[in-house]
Amino acid sequence: MSKVKWSSLGLSVIIVIALIVWMATGEVKEASTDAPAEPETAQHALTRVEVTTLNAQVYEPGLLLQGQLEPWSSVMLSARVAGTVESIAAELGDSVKTGDVLLTLSEDGRGAGVQRWQARVKKLEADLAAVQRLGSRNLASQSEALGVESDLAAARAELESAQLEVSHLRPRAPFEGVINRKEVETGSLVQVGSPLYELVRTDRLKAKGQVPQQSAAQVAPGQKVRVRPLDGDALDGVVTFVASAANPETRSFAVEISVENPDQKRIAGGSANLRVALPDVQATFISPAYLSLGDDGRPGVKYVDDQNQVVFRTVTLLSVSTEGAWVTGLPDETRLITRGGGFVKEGERVEPVDASEERG
């Protein structure tokens, strides 16, 4: 019995001593309700994107307008005196120079009228000289001299009018041009105001268009213009006039352009595309396929910067065609993302791969 008690007491002493040693060594572990932390995973591989390096270039932007071509000068010549057409000197399509006679009207006694007034003027000039001589000797009054002077002035006015009528019997071209319409024939009876010829100048043309109010500040006289009629052959022009006030109905500003037409192409009266040259800018040419819309709805592109991070940059479109788009707002050298842009977001680091190497 005593032996059993001693054995139990010894076992208890051994357990107590083991607990003291365990606690002294600090290896006390507490139960945790939290799940053990997962080991750190290896860093994800960078997304590969294909890039093409684009360089900005000097670009001449242009403002595109729709215009109408007109002759530089156009006039309908009308009869200034009544008469019968005695002879025709210019036919349809003829080129005439300034001062060329176009036709001759019947005189109808106008020449005799000129001679009559010439004689009247000579007589009054002699009468005035005589009165002035008599007046110097107090043999004629001053009122007599004034009366003769008045008659002489009236006669000279009538003579000038008669001579002017005679000159109107042979209408002349007011400027160099081409006969575009002919309204009379030999024997035609014309009255004052009857149309005779339409004369146009086409070695230079006038293009007219309308500039939207938001672009009016960009256009000024002296700017170069590329004029492209419907036949496709471009002509050179210069802005000569920009309206100071907008059309109240269209809110646009009228513009006129002088267009050189040395070959006298038959394009007057037709429509044309007008490209007004604006000041040069640094711009980048890209494919429209790489344009996308930002959160604000404005167009932009994704590219990779020097730290291989994705950047979305809003751009300004200067011109867009099926071949490509000229834009501003990009760095002078841009590594444009041409493949894989839809899988990366702005600020993400990527692994850029040159497009030429990737496809080579």
Tab-separated table of C-alpha atoms in Angstrom:
chain	number	residue	atom	x	y	z
A	1	MET	CA	0.000	0.000	0.000
A	2	SER	CA	2.737	2.415	0.868
A	3	LYS	CA	4.527	1.454	-2.275
A	4	VAL	CA	1.538	2.404	-4.431
A	5	LYS	CA	1.204	5.835	-2.789
A	6	TRP	CA	4.850	6.546	-3.365
A	7	SER	CA	4.585	5.729	-7.005
A	8	SER	CA	1.646	8.138	-7.499
A	9	LEU	CA	3.426	10.893	-5.611
A	10	GLY	CA	6.561	10.488	-7.712
A	11	LEU	CA	4.611	10.661	-10.977
A	12	SER	CA	2.932	13.886	-9.865
A	13	VAL	CA	6.283	15.455	-8.999
A	14	ILE	CA	7.694	14.561	-12.397
A	15	ILE	CA	4.696	16.136	-14.234
A	16	VAL	CA	4.957	19.365	-12.211
A	17	ILE	CA	8.711	19.614	-12.884
A	18	ALA	CA	8.096	19.101	-16.674
A	19	LEU	CA	5.460	21.861	-16.721
A	20	ILE	CA	7.811	24.286	-14.970
A	21	VAL	CA	10.600	23.560	-17.437
A	22	TRP	CA	8.247	23.917	-20.425
A	23	MET	CA	6.946	27.280	-19.230
A	24	ALA	CA	10.478	28.484	-18.433
A	25	THR	CA	11.638	27.820	-21.976
A	26	GLY	CA	8.807	30.131	-23.318
A	27	GLU	CA	7.435	27.567	-25.682
A	28	VAL	CA	3.861	28.299	-24.715
A	29	LYS	CA	1.507	28.079	-27.738
A	30	GLU	CA	-1.991	29.386	-27.760
A	31	ALA	CA	-4.814	28.092	-29.919
A	32	SER	CA	-5.816	30.536	-32.722
A	33	THR	CA	-9.160	30.860	-34.393
A	34	ASP	CA	-7.548	32.550	-37.463
A	35	ALA	CA	-6.625	30.529	-40.535
A	36	PRO	CA	-2.890	30.302	-41.146
A	37	ALA	CA	-1.529	32.902	-43.600
A	38	GLU	CA	-0.951	31.693	-47.134
A	39	PRO	CA	2.640	31.726	-48.323
A	40	GLU	CA	3.536	34.651	-50.631
A	41	THR	CA	3.040	33.797	-54.296
A	42	ALA	CA	5.595	34.504	-56.950
A	43	GLN	CA	5.252	37.895	-58.765
A	44	HIS	CA	2.948	37.730	-61.808
A	45	ALA	CA	4.615	38.020	-65.238
A	46	LEU	CA	4.157	41.397	-67.022
A	47	THR	CA	1.610	41.557	-69.829
A	48	ARG	CA	3.225	41.688	-73.237
A	49	VAL	CA	2.003	44.372	-75.620
A	50	GLU	CA	3.055	45.123	-79.177
A	51	VAL	CA	4.260	48.659	-79.806
A	52	THR	CA	5.252	50.739	-82.802
A	53	THR	CA	7.423	53.823	-82.412
A	54	LEU	CA	5.951	56.927	-84.069
A	55	ASN	CA	7.696	60.289	-84.444
A	56	ALA	CA	5.970	63.650	-84.638
A	57	GLN	CA	6.373	65.576	-87.889
A	58	VAL	CA	5.751	69.091	-89.138
A	59	TYR	CA	2.182	69.135	-90.395
A	60	GLU	CA	0.277	71.902	-92.142
A	61	PRO	CA	-3.305	71.666	-90.878
A	62	GLY	CA	-6.113	72.926	-93.020
A	63	LEU	CA	-9.653	74.148	-92.642
A	64	LEU	CA	-11.933	72.409	-95.142
A	65	LEU	CA	-14.774	74.401	-96.673
A	66	GLN	CA	-17.255	73.966	-99.486
A	67	GLY	CA	-17.152	76.766	-102.048
A	68	GLN	CA	-18.506	78.073	-105.303
A	69	LEU	CA	-16.255	79.188	-108.168
A	70	GLU	CA	-17.092	82.365	-110.051
A	71	PRO	CA	-15.362	84.439	-112.746
A	72	TRP	CA	-13.055	87.064	-111.290
A	73	SER	CA	-15.003	89.702	-113.265
A	74	SER	CA	-18.364	89.356	-114.964
A	75	VAL	CA	-20.535	92.019	-116.561
A	76	MET	CA	-23.542	92.182	-118.856
A	77	LEU	CA	-22.895	95.020	-121.308
A	78	SER	CA	-26.056	96.948	-122.236
A	79	ALA	CA	-26.823	99.554	-124.880
A	80	ARG	CA	-26.459	103.139	-123.655
A	81	VAL	CA	-28.103	104.634	-126.722
A	82	ALA	CA	-30.848	103.429	-129.028
A	83	GLY	CA	-29.995	102.296	-132.542
A	84	THR	CA	-29.689	99.495	-135.033
A	85	VAL	CA	-26.765	97.062	-134.945
A	86	GLU	CA	-24.790	97.784	-138.115
A	87	SER	CA	-21.875	95.385	-137.557
A	88	ILE	CA	-20.690	92.745	-135.085
A	89	ALA	CA	-17.022	92.673	-134.036
A	90	ALA	CA	-17.079	89.972	-131.309
A	91	GLU	CA	-18.664	86.544	-131.383
A	92	LEU	CA	-19.370	83.956	-128.692
A	93	GLY	CA	-16.191	82.571	-127.160
A	94	ASP	CA	-13.968	85.321	-128.536
A	95	SER	CA	-11.207	86.658	-126.301
A	96	VAL	CA	-11.111	90.436	-126.210
A	97	LYS	CA	-8.767	92.982	-124.691
A	98	THR	CA	-9.600	96.101	-122.737
A	99	GLY	CA	-10.924	98.768	-125.121
A	100	ASP	CA	-11.739	96.456	-128.039
A	101	VAL	CA	-14.854	97.508	-130.025
A	102	LEU	CA	-17.585	94.854	-129.755
A	103	LEU	CA	-20.182	96.173	-132.246
A	104	THR	CA	-21.298	99.324	-134.059
A	105	LEU	CA	-24.739	100.966	-133.835
A	106	SER	CA	-26.311	103.274	-136.396
A	107	GLU	CA	-25.393	106.939	-136.074
A	108	ASP	CA	-28.916	108.281	-136.688
A	109	GLY	CA	-27.756	111.915	-137.104
A	110	ARG	CA	-25.717	112.002	-133.909
A	111	GLY	CA	-22.571	113.007	-135.810
A	112	ALA	CA	-24.355	116.062	-137.206
A	113	GLY	CA	-25.406	117.007	-133.703
A	114	VAL	CA	-21.782	116.996	-132.616
A	115	GLN	CA	-20.815	119.279	-135.515
A	116	ARG	CA	-23.663	121.664	-134.718
A	117	TRP	CA	-22.605	122.056	-131.106
A	118	GLN	CA	-18.976	122.405	-132.097
A	119	ALA	CA	-19.931	125.356	-134.291
A	120	ARG	CA	-22.051	126.839	-131.537
A	121	VAL	CA	-19.163	126.652	-129.095
A	122	LYS	CA	-16.774	128.356	-131.518
A	123	LYS	CA	-19.237	131.217	-132.111
A	124	LEU	CA	-19.772	131.791	-128.405
A	125	GLU	CA	-16.040	131.721	-127.758
A	126	ALA	CA	-15.632	134.470	-130.378
A	127	ASP	CA	-18.533	136.441	-128.883
A	128	LEU	CA	-16.997	136.226	-125.443
A	129	ALA	CA	-13.643	137.461	-126.703
A	130	ALA	CA	-15.354	140.434	-128.400
A	131	VAL	CA	-17.356	141.340	-125.294
A	132	GLN	CA	-14.230	141.180	-123.171
A	133	ARG	CA	-12.427	143.568	-125.561
A	134	LEU	CA	-15.337	146.008	-125.481
A	135	GLY	CA	-15.518	145.738	-121.743
A	136	SER	CA	-11.868	146.741	-121.434
A	137	ARG	CA	-12.825	150.009	-123.174
A	138	ASN	CA	-16.037	150.384	-121.157
A	139	LEU	CA	-18.125	149.708	-124.258
A	140	ALA	CA	-19.806	146.564	-122.867
A	141	SER	CA	-21.260	145.872	-119.448
A	142	GLN	CA	-20.120	143.112	-117.156
A	143	SER	CA	-23.586	141.503	-117.291
A	144	GLU	CA	-23.268	141.110	-121.071
A	145	ALA	CA	-19.961	139.264	-120.598
A	146	LEU	CA	-21.505	137.002	-117.930
A	147	GLY	CA	-24.424	136.171	-120.225
A	148	VAL	CA	-22.104	135.072	-123.028
A	149	GLU	CA	-20.035	133.002	-120.593
A	150	SER	CA	-23.203	131.219	-119.418
A	151	ASP	CA	-24.266	130.438	-122.983
A	152	LEU	CA	-20.799	129.128	-123.765
A	153	ALA	CA	-20.780	126.805	-120.752
A	154	ALA	CA	-24.172	125.368	-121.743
A	155	ALA	CA	-23.012	124.825	-125.328
A	156	ARG	CA	-19.887	123.035	-124.186
A	157	ALA	CA	-22.014	120.714	-121.988
A	158	GLU	CA	-24.281	119.902	-124.936
A	159	LEU	CA	-21.244	119.205	-127.126
A	160	GLU	CA	-19.811	116.818	-124.537
A	161	SER	CA	-23.150	115.000	-124.293
A	162	ALA	CA	-23.378	114.675	-128.078
A	163	GLN	CA	-19.821	113.341	-128.287
A	164	LEU	CA	-20.577	110.827	-125.513
A	165	GLU	CA	-23.605	109.533	-127.418
A	166	VAL	CA	-21.442	109.026	-130.496
A	167	SER	CA	-18.878	107.081	-128.439
A	168	HIS	CA	-21.677	104.816	-127.160
A	169	LEU	CA	-22.372	103.793	-130.755
A	170	ARG	CA	-19.258	101.586	-130.517
A	171	PRO	CA	-19.402	99.718	-127.146
A	172	ARG	CA	-15.967	98.603	-125.943
A	173	ALA	CA	-14.761	95.844	-123.606
A	174	PRO	CA	-14.220	97.270	-120.079
A	175	PHE	CA	-11.658	94.564	-119.247
A	176	GLU	CA	-9.839	91.645	-120.822
A	177	GLY	CA	-12.008	88.573	-120.990
A	178	VAL	CA	-14.124	86.150	-123.011
A	179	ILE	CA	-17.530	86.677	-124.606
A	180	ASN	CA	-19.791	84.317	-122.642
A	181	ARG	CA	-23.179	85.424	-124.019
A	182	LYS	CA	-24.269	87.344	-127.099
A	183	GLU	CA	-27.763	88.832	-127.234
A	184	VAL	CA	-27.746	90.719	-130.591
A	185	GLU	CA	-27.175	90.158	-134.300
A	186	THR	CA	-26.574	92.487	-137.221
A	187	GLY	CA	-29.792	94.409	-137.848
A	188	SER	CA	-31.086	94.083	-134.264
A	189	LEU	CA	-32.865	97.177	-132.965
A	190	VAL	CA	-31.776	97.985	-129.428
A	191	GLN	CA	-33.035	100.490	-126.892
A	192	VAL	CA	-31.251	102.055	-123.946
A	193	GLY	CA	-30.607	99.198	-121.483
A	194	SER	CA	-30.958	96.373	-124.019
A	195	PRO	CA	-28.443	93.541	-123.211
A	196	LEU	CA	-25.636	93.125	-125.731
A	197	TYR	CA	-22.863	90.853	-124.413
A	198	GLU	CA	-21.852	89.062	-121.228
A	199	LEU	CA	-18.106	89.412	-120.707
A	200	VAL	CA	-16.269	87.253	-118.155
A	201	ARG	CA	-12.678	87.047	-116.959
A	202	THR	CA	-11.619	83.461	-116.206
A	203	ASP	CA	-7.811	83.520	-116.114
A	204	ARG	CA	-8.434	84.312	-112.461
A	205	LEU	CA	-11.427	83.045	-110.496
A	206	LYS	CA	-13.158	83.972	-107.291
A	207	ALA	CA	-14.083	81.231	-104.817
A	208	LYS	CA	-16.756	82.006	-102.241
A	209	GLY	CA	-17.481	80.014	-99.115
A	210	GLN	CA	-18.721	80.200	-95.532
A	211	VAL	CA	-16.522	79.790	-92.443
A	212	PRO	CA	-18.224	78.395	-89.288
A	213	GLN	CA	-18.196	80.859	-86.422
A	214	GLN	CA	-16.004	78.592	-84.276
A	215	SER	CA	-13.295	78.675	-86.980
A	216	ALA	CA	-13.588	82.301	-88.103
A	217	ALA	CA	-10.636	83.429	-85.978
A	218	GLN	CA	-8.351	81.012	-87.855
A	219	VAL	CA	-8.911	82.614	-91.275
A	220	ALA	CA	-7.421	85.925	-92.429
A	221	PRO	CA	-6.577	87.616	-95.746
A	222	GLY	CA	-3.297	86.405	-97.218
A	223	GLN	CA	-3.610	82.757	-96.182
A	224	LYS	CA	-2.933	80.188	-98.891
A	225	VAL	CA	-5.776	78.010	-100.105
A	226	ARG	CA	-5.812	74.767	-102.077
A	227	VAL	CA	-8.827	74.737	-104.370
A	228	ARG	CA	-9.958	71.398	-105.766
A	229	PRO	CA	-12.821	71.559	-108.332
A	230	LEU	CA	-14.897	68.527	-109.210
A	231	ASP	CA	-12.488	67.620	-112.031
A	232	GLY	CA	-9.874	66.859	-109.365
A	233	ASP	CA	-7.110	69.187	-110.582
A	234	ALA	CA	-6.039	71.444	-107.725
A	235	LEU	CA	-5.478	75.188	-108.123
A	236	ASP	CA	-3.705	77.692	-105.883
A	237	GLY	CA	-5.561	80.512	-104.179
A	238	VAL	CA	-5.223	83.223	-101.552
A	239	VAL	CA	-7.805	84.524	-99.090
A	240	THR	CA	-8.734	88.093	-100.097
A	241	PHE	CA	-11.701	88.819	-97.836
A	242	VAL	CA	-13.273	87.604	-94.585
A	243	ALA	CA	-16.558	89.126	-93.440
A	244	SER	CA	-16.489	91.117	-90.209
A	245	ALA	CA	-20.007	90.050	-89.244
A	246	ALA	CA	-21.674	86.643	-89.459
A	247	ASN	CA	-24.729	85.848	-91.536
A	248	PRO	CA	-27.593	86.077	-89.003
A	249	GLU	CA	-29.288	83.005	-90.473
A	250	THR	CA	-26.331	80.624	-90.782
A	251	ARG	CA	-24.031	82.143	-88.102
A	252	SER	CA	-21.150	81.752	-90.538
A	253	PHE	CA	-18.726	84.270	-92.059
A	254	ALA	CA	-18.422	84.866	-95.803
A	255	VAL	CA	-14.948	84.370	-97.272
A	256	GLU	CA	-13.609	85.145	-100.753
A	257	ILE	CA	-10.525	83.603	-102.343
A	258	SER	CA	-8.563	84.669	-105.401
A	259	VAL	CA	-7.804	81.590	-107.532
A	260	GLU	CA	-5.286	81.578	-110.370
A	261	ASN	CA	-6.556	79.783	-113.481
A	262	PRO	CA	-3.808	80.295	-116.085
A	263	ASP	CA	-5.146	77.545	-118.354
A	264	GLN	CA	-8.637	79.117	-118.221
A	265	LYS	CA	-10.291	75.839	-117.313
A	266	ARG	CA	-14.048	75.868	-117.734
A	267	ILE	CA	-14.845	75.517	-114.041
A	268	ALA	CA	-16.413	78.913	-113.238
A	269	GLY	CA	-19.885	78.431	-111.824
A	270	GLY	CA	-19.056	75.019	-110.373
A	271	SER	CA	-18.436	73.917	-106.799
A	272	ALA	CA	-15.077	73.117	-105.227
A	273	ASN	CA	-13.449	71.953	-102.010
A	274	LEU	CA	-11.415	74.677	-100.316
A	275	ARG	CA	-8.565	73.868	-97.927
A	276	VAL	CA	-7.368	76.955	-96.076
A	277	ALA	CA	-3.794	76.446	-94.845
A	278	LEU	CA	-3.308	77.034	-91.101
A	279	PRO	CA	0.025	77.560	-89.246
A	280	ASP	CA	2.348	74.516	-89.079
A	281	VAL	CA	2.224	72.297	-85.975
A	282	GLN	CA	4.015	69.186	-84.697
A	283	ALA	CA	1.654	66.256	-85.245
A	284	THR	CA	1.679	62.456	-85.335
A	285	PHE	CA	0.158	60.328	-88.091
A	286	ILE	CA	-1.622	57.214	-86.801
A	287	SER	CA	-4.140	54.687	-88.009
A	288	PRO	CA	-7.717	55.517	-86.950
A	289	ALA	CA	-7.969	51.915	-85.686
A	290	TYR	CA	-5.806	52.833	-82.680
A	291	LEU	CA	-8.056	55.664	-81.554
A	292	SER	CA	-10.349	55.011	-78.609
A	293	LEU	CA	-12.577	57.100	-76.380
A	294	GLY	CA	-11.628	58.134	-72.871
A	295	ASP	CA	-13.970	58.351	-69.898
A	296	ASP	CA	-14.851	61.898	-70.935
A	297	GLY	CA	-15.787	60.761	-74.428
A	298	ARG	CA	-12.795	62.438	-76.081
A	299	PRO	CA	-10.565	60.486	-78.512
A	300	GLY	CA	-7.154	59.306	-77.393
A	301	VAL	CA	-4.551	56.553	-77.700
A	302	LYS	CA	-2.658	54.185	-75.413
A	303	TYR	CA	1.133	54.138	-75.446
A	304	VAL	CA	4.029	52.974	-73.265
A	305	ASP	CA	6.199	55.556	-71.508
A	306	ASP	CA	9.893	55.367	-70.545
A	307	GLN	CA	9.016	53.368	-67.391
A	308	ASN	CA	7.094	50.827	-69.469
A	309	GLN	CA	3.829	52.008	-67.980
A	310	VAL	CA	0.616	52.316	-69.973
A	311	VAL	CA	-0.483	55.900	-70.628
A	312	PHE	CA	-3.777	57.039	-72.139
A	313	ARG	CA	-3.427	60.464	-73.727
A	314	THR	CA	-6.265	62.537	-75.143
A	315	VAL	CA	-5.469	63.865	-78.641
A	316	THR	CA	-6.786	66.576	-80.920
A	317	LEU	CA	-7.799	65.419	-84.381
A	318	LEU	CA	-6.477	67.655	-87.152
A	319	SER	CA	-7.679	65.505	-90.044
A	320	VAL	CA	-9.058	62.017	-90.503
A	321	SER	CA	-9.170	59.916	-93.661
A	322	THR	CA	-9.214	56.252	-94.600
A	323	GLU	CA	-5.390	56.310	-94.727
A	324	GLY	CA	-4.907	57.671	-91.232
A	325	ALA	CA	-5.342	60.543	-88.813
A	326	TRP	CA	-3.102	63.489	-87.944
A	327	VAL	CA	-3.278	64.227	-84.225
A	328	THR	CA	-1.615	66.517	-81.697
A	329	GLY	CA	-1.105	65.940	-77.985
A	330	LEU	CA	1.413	63.061	-78.115
A	331	PRO	CA	5.144	63.162	-77.251
A	332	ASP	CA	7.632	63.741	-80.073
A	333	GLU	CA	8.413	60.011	-79.889
A	334	THR	CA	5.576	57.681	-78.982
A	335	ARG	CA	5.616	53.913	-78.433
A	336	LEU	CA	2.058	53.345	-79.550
A	337	ILE	CA	0.353	50.151	-78.392
A	338	THR	CA	-0.782	48.423	-81.557
A	339	ARG	CA	-1.754	45.035	-80.073
A	340	GLY	CA	-2.883	44.070	-76.605
A	341	GLY	CA	-4.131	47.491	-75.582
A	342	GLY	CA	-7.524	46.109	-74.635
A	343	PHE	CA	-5.991	43.863	-71.954
A	344	VAL	CA	-4.061	46.520	-70.048
A	345	LYS	CA	-5.126	49.576	-68.098
A	346	GLU	CA	-3.600	52.992	-67.579
A	347	GLY	CA	-0.689	52.991	-65.122
A	348	GLU	CA	0.002	49.252	-65.502
A	349	ARG	CA	3.583	48.166	-66.139
A	350	VAL	CA	3.906	46.031	-69.239
A	351	GLU	CA	6.504	44.303	-71.355
A	352	PRO	CA	6.611	46.170	-74.675
A	353	VAL	CA	7.609	44.206	-77.785
A	354	ASP	CA	8.524	46.053	-80.970
A	355	ALA	CA	6.054	45.218	-83.727
A	356	SER	CA	8.784	44.722	-86.335
A	357	GLU	CA	10.601	42.214	-84.105
A	358	GLU	CA	7.436	40.390	-83.165
A	359	ARG	CA	6.412	39.867	-86.773
A	360	GLY	CA	9.925	39.254	-88.012
